[in-house]
Tab-separated table of C-alpha atoms in Angstrom:
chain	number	residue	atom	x	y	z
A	183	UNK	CA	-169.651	170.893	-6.864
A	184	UNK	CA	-172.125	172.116	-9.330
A	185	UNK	CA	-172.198	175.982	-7.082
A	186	UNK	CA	-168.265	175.761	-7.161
A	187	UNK	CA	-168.596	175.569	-11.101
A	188	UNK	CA	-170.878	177.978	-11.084
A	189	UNK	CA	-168.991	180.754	-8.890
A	190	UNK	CA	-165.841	179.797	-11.741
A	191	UNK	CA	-168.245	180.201	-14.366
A	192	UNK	CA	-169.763	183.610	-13.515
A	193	UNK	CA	-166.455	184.919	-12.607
A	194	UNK	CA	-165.167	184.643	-15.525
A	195	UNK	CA	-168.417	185.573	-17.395
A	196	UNK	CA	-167.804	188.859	-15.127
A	197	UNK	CA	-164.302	189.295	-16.192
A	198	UNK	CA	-165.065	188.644	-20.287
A	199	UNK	CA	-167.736	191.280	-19.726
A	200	UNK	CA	-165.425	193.645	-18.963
A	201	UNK	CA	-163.235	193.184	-21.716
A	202	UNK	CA	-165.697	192.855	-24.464
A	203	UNK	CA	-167.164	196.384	-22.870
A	204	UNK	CA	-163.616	197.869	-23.100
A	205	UNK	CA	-163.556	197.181	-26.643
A	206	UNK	CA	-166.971	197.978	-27.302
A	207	UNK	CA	-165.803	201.407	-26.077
A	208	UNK	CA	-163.176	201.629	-28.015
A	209	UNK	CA	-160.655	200.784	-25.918
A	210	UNK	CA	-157.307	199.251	-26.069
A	211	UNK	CA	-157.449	195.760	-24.852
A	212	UNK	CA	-153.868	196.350	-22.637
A	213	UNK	CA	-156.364	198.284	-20.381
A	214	UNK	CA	-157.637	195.980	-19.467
A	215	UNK	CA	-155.503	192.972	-18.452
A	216	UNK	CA	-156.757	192.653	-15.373
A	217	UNK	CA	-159.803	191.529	-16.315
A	218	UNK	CA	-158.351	189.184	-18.551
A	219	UNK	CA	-156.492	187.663	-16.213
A	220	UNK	CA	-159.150	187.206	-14.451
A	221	UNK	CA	-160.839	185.216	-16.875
A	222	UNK	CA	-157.992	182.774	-17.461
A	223	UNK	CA	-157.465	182.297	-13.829
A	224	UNK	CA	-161.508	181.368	-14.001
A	225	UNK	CA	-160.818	179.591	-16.815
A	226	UNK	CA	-158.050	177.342	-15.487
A	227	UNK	CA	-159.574	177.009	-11.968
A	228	UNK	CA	-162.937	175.771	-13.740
A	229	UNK	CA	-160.616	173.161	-16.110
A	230	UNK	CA	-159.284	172.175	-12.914
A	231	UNK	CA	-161.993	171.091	-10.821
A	232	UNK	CA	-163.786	169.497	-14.090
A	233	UNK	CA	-160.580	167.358	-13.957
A	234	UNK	CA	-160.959	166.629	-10.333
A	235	UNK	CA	-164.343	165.446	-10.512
A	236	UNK	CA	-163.327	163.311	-13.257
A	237	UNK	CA	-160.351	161.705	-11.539
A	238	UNK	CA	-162.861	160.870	-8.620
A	239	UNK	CA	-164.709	158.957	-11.144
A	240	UNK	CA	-167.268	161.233	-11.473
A	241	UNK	CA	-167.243	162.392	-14.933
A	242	UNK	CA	-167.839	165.005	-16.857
A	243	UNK	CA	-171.644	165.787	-16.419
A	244	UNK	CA	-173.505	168.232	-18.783
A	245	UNK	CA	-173.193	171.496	-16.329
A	246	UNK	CA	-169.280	171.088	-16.750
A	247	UNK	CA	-168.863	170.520	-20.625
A	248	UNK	CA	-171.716	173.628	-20.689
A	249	UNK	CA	-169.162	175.600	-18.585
A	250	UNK	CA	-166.485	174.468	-20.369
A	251	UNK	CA	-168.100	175.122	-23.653
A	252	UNK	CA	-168.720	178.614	-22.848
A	253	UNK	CA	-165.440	179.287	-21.389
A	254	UNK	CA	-163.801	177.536	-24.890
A	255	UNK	CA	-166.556	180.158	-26.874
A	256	UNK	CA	-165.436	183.317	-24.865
A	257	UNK	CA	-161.833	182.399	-25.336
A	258	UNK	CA	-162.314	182.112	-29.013
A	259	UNK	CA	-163.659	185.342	-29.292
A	260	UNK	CA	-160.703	186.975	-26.825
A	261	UNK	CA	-158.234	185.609	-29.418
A	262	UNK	CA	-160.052	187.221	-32.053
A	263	UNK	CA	-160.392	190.527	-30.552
A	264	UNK	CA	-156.476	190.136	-30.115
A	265	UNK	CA	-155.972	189.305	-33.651
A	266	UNK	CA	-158.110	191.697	-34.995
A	267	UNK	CA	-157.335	194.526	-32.445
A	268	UNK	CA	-154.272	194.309	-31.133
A	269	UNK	CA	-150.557	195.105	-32.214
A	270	UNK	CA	-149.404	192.333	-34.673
A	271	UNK	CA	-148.397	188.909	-32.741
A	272	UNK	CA	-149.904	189.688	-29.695
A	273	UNK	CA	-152.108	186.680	-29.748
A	274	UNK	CA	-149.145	184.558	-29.993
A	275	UNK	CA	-147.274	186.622	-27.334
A	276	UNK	CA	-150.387	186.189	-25.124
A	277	UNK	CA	-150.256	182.188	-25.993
A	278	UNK	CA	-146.596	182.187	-25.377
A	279	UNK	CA	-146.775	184.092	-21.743
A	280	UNK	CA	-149.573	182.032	-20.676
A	281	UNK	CA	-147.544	179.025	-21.232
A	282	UNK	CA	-144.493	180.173	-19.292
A	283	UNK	CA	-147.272	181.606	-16.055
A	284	UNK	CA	-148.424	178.163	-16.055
A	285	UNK	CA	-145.432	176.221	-15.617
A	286	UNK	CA	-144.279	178.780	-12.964
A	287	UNK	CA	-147.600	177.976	-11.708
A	288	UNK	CA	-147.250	174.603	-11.770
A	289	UNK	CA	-143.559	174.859	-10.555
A	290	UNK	CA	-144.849	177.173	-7.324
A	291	UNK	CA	-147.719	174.462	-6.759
A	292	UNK	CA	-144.754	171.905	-6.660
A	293	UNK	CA	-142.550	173.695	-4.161
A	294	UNK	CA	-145.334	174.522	-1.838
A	295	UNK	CA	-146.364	170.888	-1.262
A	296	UNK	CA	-142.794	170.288	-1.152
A	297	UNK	CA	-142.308	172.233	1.923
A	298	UNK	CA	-145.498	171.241	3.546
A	299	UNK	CA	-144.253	167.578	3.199
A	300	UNK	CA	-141.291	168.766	5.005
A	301	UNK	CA	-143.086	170.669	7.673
A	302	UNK	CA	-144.964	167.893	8.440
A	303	UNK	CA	-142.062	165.753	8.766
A	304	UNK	CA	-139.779	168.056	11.106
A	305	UNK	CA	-143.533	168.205	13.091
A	306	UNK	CA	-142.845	164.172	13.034
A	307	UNK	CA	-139.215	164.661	14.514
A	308	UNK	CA	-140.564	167.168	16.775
A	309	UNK	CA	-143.162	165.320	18.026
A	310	UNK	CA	-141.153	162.041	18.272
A	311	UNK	CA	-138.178	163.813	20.590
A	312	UNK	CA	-140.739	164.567	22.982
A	313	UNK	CA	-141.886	161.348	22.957
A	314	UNK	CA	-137.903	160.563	23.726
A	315	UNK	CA	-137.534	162.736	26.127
A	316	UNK	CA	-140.652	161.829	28.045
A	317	UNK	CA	-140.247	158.763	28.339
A	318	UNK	CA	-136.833	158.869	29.076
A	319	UNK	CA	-137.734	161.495	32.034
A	320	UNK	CA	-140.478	159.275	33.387
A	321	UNK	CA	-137.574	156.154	32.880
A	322	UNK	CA	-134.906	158.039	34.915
A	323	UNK	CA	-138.072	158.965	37.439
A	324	UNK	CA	-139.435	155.044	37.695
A	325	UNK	CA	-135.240	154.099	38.121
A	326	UNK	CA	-134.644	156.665	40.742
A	327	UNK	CA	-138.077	155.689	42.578
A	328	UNK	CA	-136.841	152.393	42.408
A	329	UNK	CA	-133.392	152.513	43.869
A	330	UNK	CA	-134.637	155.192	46.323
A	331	UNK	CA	-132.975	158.011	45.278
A	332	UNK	CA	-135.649	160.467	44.991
């Protein structure tokens, strides 16, 4: 758990990196989105598993609110850099597309279990007519012994 956090944690200490040095350099910050995609993708993936762990009952310990903390402290300082830098709005335009990418997210996540659920239950079927027809072969076998026809 705690070198899962980690991993998140450094990733997206890796990816804010980046961006602050693209700035630093005088940079405009749609060069790079990559990198700060990166970031929220660490970002969410880290919220994610701190959620987990909590749902299993095991709380949120002090390595996850310190990775959480830091993630909350580097986001603060990507929105500034978007106020402050950026064209006018894009902040909100950022906090706006983020919101839609999540629910496709979300939506995607959805539709994939969806048609695991019904893989697994054709696998059921599949596995259940061979059953059928086994059984039914071995039945028409044990008949056929039994009224000496074969």
């Amino acid at each position: 758990k705690e070198k899962i956090m980690l991993a998140e944690l450094a990733a997206a200490n890796a990816a804010f990196s980046v961006i602050k040095s693209f700035v630093s350099n005088g940079k405009e910050l749609t060069g790079c989105a990559k990198h700060i995609s990166d970031f929220v993708f660490s970002k969410e993936q880290l919220e994610k598993k701190a959620k987990k762990q909590k749902a299993k009952g095991g709380g949120a310990d002090l390595e996850e609110f310190m990775a959480l903390e830091q993630i909350r402290e580097k986001e603060e300082e990507l929105k500034k850099m978007m106020i402050y830098l950026g064209r006018p709005g894009l902040w909100q335009d950022w906090q706006e597309f983020q919101a839609e990418a999540r629910k496709s997210r979300r939506y995607q996540e959805k539709m994939a279990a969806k048609r695991q659920a019904e893989l697994v239950e054709y696998m059921g079927y599949g596995i259940a007519m061979i059953f059928v027809l086994f059984f039914g072969g071995l039945l028409a076998w044990i008949v056929g012994k039994w009224t000496g026809r074969f």
